[in-house]
Coordinates of C-alpha atoms in Angstrom, one line a residue:
X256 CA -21.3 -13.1 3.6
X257 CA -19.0 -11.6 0.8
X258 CA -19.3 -7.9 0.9
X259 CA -17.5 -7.1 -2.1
X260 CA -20.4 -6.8 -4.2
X261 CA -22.0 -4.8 -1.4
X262 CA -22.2 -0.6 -1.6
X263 CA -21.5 0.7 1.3
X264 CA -23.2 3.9 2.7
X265 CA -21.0 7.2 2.5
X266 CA -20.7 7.9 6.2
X267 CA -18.5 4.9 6.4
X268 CA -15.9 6.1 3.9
X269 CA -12.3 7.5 4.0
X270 CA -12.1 9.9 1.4
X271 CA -9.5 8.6 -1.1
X272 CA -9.6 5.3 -3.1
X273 CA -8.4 2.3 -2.2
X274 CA -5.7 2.5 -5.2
X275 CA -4.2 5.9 -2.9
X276 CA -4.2 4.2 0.1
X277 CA -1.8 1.5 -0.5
X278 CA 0.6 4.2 -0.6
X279 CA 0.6 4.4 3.2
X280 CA 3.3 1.8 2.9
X281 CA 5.8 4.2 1.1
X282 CA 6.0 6.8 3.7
X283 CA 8.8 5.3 5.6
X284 CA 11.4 4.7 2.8
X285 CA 14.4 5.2 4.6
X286 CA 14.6 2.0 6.4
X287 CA 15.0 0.8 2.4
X288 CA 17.1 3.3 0.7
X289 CA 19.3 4.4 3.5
X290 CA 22.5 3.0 5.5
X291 CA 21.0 4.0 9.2
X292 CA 23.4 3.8 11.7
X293 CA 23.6 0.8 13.4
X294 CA 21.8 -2.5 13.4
X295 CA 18.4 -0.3 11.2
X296 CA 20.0 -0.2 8.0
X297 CA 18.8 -1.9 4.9
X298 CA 20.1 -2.2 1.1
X299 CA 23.5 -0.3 1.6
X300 CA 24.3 -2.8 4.4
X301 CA 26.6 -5.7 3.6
X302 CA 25.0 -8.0 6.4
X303 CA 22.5 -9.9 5.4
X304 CA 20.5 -9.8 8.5
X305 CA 20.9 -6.3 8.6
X306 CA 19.4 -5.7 5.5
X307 CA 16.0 -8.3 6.9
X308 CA 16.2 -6.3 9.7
X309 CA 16.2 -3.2 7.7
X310 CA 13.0 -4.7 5.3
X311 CA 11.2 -6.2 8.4
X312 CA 11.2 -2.2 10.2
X313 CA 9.9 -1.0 6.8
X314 CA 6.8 -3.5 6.8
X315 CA 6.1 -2.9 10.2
X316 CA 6.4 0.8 9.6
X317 CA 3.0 1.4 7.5
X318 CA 0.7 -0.3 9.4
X319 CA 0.2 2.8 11.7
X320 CA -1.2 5.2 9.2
X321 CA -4.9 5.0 8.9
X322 CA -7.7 7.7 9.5
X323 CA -9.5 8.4 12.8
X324 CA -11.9 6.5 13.7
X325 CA -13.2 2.9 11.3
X326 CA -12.9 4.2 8.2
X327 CA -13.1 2.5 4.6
X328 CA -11.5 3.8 1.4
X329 CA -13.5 4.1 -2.0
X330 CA -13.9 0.6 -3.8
X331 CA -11.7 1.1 -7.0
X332 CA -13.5 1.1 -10.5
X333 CA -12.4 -1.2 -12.9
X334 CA -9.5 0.3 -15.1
X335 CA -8.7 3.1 -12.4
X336 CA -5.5 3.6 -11.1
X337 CA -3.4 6.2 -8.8
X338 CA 0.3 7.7 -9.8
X339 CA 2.5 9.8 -7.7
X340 CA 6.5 10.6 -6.8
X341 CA 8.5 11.0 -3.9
X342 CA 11.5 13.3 -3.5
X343 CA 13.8 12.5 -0.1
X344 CA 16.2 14.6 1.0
X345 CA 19.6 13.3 -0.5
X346 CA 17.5 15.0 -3.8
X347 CA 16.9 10.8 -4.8
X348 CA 13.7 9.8 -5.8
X349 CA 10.6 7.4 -6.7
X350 CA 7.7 6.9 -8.7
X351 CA 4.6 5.0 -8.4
X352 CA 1.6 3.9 -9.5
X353 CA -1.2 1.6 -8.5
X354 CA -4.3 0.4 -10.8
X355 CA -7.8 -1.4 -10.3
X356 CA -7.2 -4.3 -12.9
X357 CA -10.3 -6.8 -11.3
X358 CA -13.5 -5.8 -9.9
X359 CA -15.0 -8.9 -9.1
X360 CA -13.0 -10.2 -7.3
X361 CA -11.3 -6.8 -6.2
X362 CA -7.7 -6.8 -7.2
X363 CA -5.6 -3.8 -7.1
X364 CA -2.0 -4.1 -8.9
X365 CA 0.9 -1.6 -7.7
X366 CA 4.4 -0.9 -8.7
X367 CA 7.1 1.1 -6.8
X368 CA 10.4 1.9 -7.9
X369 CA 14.0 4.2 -6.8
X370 CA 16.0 4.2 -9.5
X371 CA 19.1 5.8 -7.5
X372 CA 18.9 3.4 -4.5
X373 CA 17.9 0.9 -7.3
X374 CA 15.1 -0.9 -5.1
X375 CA 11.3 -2.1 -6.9
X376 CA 7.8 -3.1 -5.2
X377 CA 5.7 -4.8 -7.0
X378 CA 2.5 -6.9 -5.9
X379 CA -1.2 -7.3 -5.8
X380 CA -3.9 -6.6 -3.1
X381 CA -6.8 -9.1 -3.1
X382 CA -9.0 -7.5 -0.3
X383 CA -12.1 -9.6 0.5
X384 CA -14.6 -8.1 2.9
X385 CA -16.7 -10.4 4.9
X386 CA -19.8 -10.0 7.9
X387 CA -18.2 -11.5 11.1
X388 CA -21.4 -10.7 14.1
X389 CA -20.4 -7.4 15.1
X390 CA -17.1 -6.9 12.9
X391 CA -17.1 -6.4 9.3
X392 CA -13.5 -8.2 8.3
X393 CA -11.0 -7.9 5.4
X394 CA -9.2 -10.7 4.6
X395 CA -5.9 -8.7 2.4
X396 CA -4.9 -11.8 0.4
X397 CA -2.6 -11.2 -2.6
X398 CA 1.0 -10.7 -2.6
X399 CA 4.1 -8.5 -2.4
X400 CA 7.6 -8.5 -3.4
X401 CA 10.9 -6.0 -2.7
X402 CA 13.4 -6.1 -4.8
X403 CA 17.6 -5.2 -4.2
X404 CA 17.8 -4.9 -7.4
X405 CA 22.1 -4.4 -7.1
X406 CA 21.7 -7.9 -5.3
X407 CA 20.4 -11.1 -7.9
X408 CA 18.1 -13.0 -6.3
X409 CA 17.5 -11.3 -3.0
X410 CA 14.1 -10.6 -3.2
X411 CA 12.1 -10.0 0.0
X412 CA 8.0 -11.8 -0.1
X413 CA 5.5 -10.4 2.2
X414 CA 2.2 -11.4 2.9
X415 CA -0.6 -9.7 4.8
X416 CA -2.5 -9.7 8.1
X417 CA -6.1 -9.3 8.0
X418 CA -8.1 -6.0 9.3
X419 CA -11.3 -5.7 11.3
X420 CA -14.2 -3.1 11.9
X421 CA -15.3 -4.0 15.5
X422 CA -17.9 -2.2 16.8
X423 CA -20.6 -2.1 13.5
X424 CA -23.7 -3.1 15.7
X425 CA -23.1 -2.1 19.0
X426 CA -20.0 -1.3 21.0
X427 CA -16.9 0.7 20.5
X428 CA -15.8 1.3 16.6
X429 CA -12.4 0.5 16.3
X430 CA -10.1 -0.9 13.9
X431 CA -7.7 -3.9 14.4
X432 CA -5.0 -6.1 12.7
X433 CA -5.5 -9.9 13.3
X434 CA -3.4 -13.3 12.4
X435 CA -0.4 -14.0 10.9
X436 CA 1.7 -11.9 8.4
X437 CA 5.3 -13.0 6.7
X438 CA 8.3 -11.5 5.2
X439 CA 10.7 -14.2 3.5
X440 CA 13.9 -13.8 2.2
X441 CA 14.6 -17.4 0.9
X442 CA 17.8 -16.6 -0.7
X443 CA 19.3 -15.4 2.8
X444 CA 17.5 -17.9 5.0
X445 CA 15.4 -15.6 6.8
X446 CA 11.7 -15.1 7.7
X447 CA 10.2 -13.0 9.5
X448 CA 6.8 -14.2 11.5
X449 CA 4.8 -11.8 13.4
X450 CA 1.1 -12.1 15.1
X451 CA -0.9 -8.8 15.4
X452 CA -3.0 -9.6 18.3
X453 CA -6.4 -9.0 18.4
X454 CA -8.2 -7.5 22.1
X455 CA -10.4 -10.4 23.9
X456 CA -14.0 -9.6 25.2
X457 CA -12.5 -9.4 29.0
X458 CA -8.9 -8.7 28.8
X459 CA -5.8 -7.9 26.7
X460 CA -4.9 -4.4 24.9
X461 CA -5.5 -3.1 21.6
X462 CA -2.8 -3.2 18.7
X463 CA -0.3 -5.9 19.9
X464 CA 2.2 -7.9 17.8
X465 CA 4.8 -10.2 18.7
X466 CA 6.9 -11.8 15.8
X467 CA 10.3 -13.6 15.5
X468 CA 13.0 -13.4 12.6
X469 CA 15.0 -16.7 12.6
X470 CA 17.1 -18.5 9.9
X471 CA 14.5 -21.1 7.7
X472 CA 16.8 -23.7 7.5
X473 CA 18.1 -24.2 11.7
X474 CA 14.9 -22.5 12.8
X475 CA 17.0 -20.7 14.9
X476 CA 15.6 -17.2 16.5
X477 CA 17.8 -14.3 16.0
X478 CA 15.3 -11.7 16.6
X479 CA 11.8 -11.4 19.0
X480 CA 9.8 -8.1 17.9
X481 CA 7.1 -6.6 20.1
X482 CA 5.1 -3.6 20.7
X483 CA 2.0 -2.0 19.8
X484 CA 2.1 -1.3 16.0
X485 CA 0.1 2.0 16.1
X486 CA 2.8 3.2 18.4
X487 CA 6.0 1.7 19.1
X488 CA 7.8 -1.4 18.6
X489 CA 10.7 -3.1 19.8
X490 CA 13.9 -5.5 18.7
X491 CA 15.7 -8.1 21.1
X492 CA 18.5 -9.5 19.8
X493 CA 18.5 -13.3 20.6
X494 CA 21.7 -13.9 20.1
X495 CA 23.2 -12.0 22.8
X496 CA 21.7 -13.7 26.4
X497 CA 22.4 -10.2 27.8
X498 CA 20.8 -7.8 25.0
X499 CA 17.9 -5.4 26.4
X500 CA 15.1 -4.5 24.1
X501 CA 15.8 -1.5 21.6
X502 CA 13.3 1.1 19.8
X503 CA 13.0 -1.0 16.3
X504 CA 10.1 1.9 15.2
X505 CA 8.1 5.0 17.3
X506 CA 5.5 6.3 14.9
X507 CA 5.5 9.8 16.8
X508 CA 9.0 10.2 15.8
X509 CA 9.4 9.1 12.5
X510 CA 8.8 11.7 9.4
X511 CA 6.5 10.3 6.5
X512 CA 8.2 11.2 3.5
X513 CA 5.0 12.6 1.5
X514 CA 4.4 12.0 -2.5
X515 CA 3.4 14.3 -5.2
X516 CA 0.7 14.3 -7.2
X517 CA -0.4 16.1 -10.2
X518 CA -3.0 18.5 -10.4
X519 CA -6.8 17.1 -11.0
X520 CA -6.6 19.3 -14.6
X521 CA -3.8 17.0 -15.5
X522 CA -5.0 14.0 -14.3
X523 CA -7.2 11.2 -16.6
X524 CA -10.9 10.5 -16.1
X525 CA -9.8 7.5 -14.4
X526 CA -7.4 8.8 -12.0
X527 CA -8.1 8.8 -8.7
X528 CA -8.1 11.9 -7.2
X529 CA -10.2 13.3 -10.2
X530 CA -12.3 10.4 -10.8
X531 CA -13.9 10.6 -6.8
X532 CA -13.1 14.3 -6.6
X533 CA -17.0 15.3 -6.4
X534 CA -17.1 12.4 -3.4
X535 CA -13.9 14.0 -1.5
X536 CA -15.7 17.0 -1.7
X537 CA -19.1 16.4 -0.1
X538 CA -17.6 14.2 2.2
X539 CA -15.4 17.1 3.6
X540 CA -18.6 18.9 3.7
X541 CA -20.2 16.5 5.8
X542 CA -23.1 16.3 3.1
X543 CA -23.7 12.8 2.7
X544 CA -26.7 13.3 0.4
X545 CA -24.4 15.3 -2.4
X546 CA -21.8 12.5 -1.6
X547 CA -24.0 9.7 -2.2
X548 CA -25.6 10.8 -5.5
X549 CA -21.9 10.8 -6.7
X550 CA -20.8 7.8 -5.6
X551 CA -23.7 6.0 -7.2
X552 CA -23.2 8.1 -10.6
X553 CA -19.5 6.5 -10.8
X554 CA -20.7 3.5 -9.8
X555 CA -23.7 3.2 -12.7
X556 CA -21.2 4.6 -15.1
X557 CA -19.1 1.7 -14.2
X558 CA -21.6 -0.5 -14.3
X559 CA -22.6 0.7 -18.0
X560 CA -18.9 0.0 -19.0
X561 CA -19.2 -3.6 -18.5
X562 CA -22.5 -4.2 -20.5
X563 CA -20.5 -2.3 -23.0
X564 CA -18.0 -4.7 -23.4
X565 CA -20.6 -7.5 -23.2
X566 CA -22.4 -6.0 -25.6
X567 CA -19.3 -5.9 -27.9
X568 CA -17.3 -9.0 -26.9
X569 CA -14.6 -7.4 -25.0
X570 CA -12.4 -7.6 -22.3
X571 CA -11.2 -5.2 -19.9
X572 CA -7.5 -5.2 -20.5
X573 CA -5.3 -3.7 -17.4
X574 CA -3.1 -0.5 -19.0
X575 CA -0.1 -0.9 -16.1
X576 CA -0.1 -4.3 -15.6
X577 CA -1.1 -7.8 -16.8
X578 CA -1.8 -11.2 -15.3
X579 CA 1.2 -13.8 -16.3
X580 CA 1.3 -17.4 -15.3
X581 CA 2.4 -17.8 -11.5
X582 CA -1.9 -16.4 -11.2
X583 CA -0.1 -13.1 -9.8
X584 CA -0.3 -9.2 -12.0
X585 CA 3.2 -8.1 -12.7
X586 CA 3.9 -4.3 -14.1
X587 CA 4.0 -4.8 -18.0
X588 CA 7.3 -2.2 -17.5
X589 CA 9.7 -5.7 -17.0
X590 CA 11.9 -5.1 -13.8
X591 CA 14.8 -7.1 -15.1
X592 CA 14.6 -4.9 -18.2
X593 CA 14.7 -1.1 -16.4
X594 CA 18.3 0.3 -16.6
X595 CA 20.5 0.4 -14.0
X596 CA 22.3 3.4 -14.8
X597 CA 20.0 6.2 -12.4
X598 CA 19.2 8.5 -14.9
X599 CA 18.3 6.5 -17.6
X600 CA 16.2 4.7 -15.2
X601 CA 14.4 7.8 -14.6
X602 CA 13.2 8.2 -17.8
X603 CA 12.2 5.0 -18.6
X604 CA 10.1 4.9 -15.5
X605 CA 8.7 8.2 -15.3
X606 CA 7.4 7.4 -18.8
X607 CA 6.2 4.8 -18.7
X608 CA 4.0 5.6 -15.8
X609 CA 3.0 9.4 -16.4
X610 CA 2.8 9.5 -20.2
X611 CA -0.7 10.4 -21.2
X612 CA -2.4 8.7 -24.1
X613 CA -1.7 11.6 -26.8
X614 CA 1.9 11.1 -25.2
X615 CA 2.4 13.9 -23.8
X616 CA 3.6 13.7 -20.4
X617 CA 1.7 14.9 -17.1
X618 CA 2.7 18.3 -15.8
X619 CA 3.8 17.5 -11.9
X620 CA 4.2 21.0 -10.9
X621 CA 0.9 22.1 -12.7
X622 CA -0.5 24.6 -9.7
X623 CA -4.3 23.3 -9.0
X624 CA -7.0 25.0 -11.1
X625 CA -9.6 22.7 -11.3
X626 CA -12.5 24.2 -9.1
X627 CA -14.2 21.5 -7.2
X628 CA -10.9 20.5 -5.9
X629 CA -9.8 24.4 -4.8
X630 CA -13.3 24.4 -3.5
X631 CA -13.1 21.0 -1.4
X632 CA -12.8 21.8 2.8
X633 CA -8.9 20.8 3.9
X634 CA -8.3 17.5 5.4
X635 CA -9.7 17.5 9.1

């Protein structure tokens, strides 16, 4: 049964969109933008494999940040979308932004980009949420693609395993990772082939991957990756018969780098964080009732939006991105076409993504005024 179309009940919900959460895969950066010492490092390295390496420990790195318990983000409205910036340490940057561009099916389209370590994300989510017995899965279809952009043609294609509530009916609620995920790197002759393990009935342990990274055109395995991918996870080199296992990522260890994100006073109707502020807010009050009537008032109001444009003959046309002919969304802001030079990057960027209709751009270090946000309980 296809659950997209289905609305779930609030006590289910994480309390950020969908559009926010795909950020989880930003908040380990440095295994991109930085030359780590040793074997780790990624686009500064002048080793191919130490670059894949360097991608692969990225990818593997987001998976672990998720909310207690089985928890599902709000279903993105058509036409809303999420924008934020990073600041690391060495006083670089990036900006991003993420937008709803299909509701049926659900499609979310998101764009990342450094311009001083001169590295771009872009790709689609195609989450599709179906009843399996006691599990409610979501097969994440769609695609993703990391860009060197100092490097022509090395571009680094990831697809996605898929996630399961286990536990609805009866049981223990808990959330797993299942089947086969990719990252390709056709121009160096590497992929990267990993199985999240899901827990049998009678045996076996939760959160479990095992994956290999060997050349595509000798099949030849240089790498064996395992672990628990909640936790910790570990590299064997295979082409050293003596090599021992090494620490490839420990969650507990590693600092998420976290983003910024303008006020809800500067931020459209559409936005995210103000669009389900009223939602956030009940929901950290543990009042499901307030939460629900919210939920359902965005979700009419949606609802009236499309028999609008039936009414008038119109289509819903994406503001960030647009649908091109390989049947994937691409950021209309052309990648190719973003200067290289760091500060003129910036700008083009930054305006692109935070420039309000009227033109004007969004004030980032606006201090919060709006009053259901100062009035909404802290994170628990």
């Amino acid at each position: 049964m296809d659950l997209s179309r289905i609305t779930f009940p609030t006590f289910v919900l994480e309390p950020r969109s969908f559009t926010e959460r795909v950020t989880d895969f930003m908040s380990h950066p440095d295994f991109l933008i930085r030359q780590a010492q040793g074997i780790w490092g990624a686009s500064k390295s002048d080793d191919p494999v130490q670059r894949f390496v360097g991608v692969v420990k990225y990818y593997m790195s987001g998976w672990h940040i998720h909310p207690r318990g089985v928890k599902k983000p709000y279903n993105p409205i058509l036409g809303e979308f999420f924008r934020s910036q990073y600041e690391f340490d060495d006083a670089s940057g990036a900006y991003f932004v993420a937008e709803q561009v299909s509701h049926h099916p659900p499609i979310t389209a998101m764009f990342y980009h450094s311009p001083e370590h001169r590295i771009a994300i872009e790709g689609d989510l195609r989450p599709l949420s179906r009843f399996q017995g006691n599990s409610v899965g979501m097969l994440l279809g769609g695609y993703a693609k990391i860009h060197f952009l100092d490097r022509p043609g090395e571009i680094y294609e990831v697809t996605y395993p898929n996630m399961y509530a286990r536990g609805i009916l009866f049981g223990k609620m808990v959330l797993e990772l299942g089947e086969m995920s990719t990252v390709t790197c056709k121009h160096n002759d590497l992929v990267f082939e990993v199985e999240f393990k899901t827990k049998g009935i009678l045996w076996g342990a939760y959160n479990q991957i095992a994956g290999k990274i060997r050349r595509i055109s000798t099949n030849e395995t240089l790498f064996e990756i395992s672990g628990n991918w909640q936790t910790a996870m570990y590299i064997t080199d295979k082409r050293t018969s003596s090599a021992k296992p090494e620490v490839l990522f420990d969650s507990s260890s590693e600092h998420v780098v976290p983003q910024h994100v303008a006020c809800a006073s500067e931020q459209e109707p559409n936005e995210s964080r103000n669009l389900w502020k009223h939602v956030t807010k009940a929901i950290r009050e543990n009042n499901l009732n307030a939460a629900t009537t919210q939920k359902s008032a965005i979700e009419e109001q949606q609802r009236e939006h499309v028999k609008e444009r039936e009414a008038q003959g119109t289509r819903f046309e994406p503001r960030f991105f647009q649908l091109e002919i390989d049947g994937n969304y691409h950021p209309k802001l052309v990648i190719d076409d973003i200067p290289k030079e760091p500060e003129a990057a910036k700008q083009r960027v930054s305006q692109w993504i935070f420039a309000k209709p009227d033109g004007s751009m969004q004030d980032m270090d606006r201090s919060e005024d709006d009053p259901v946000v100062l009035a909404t309980p802290h994170k628990r």
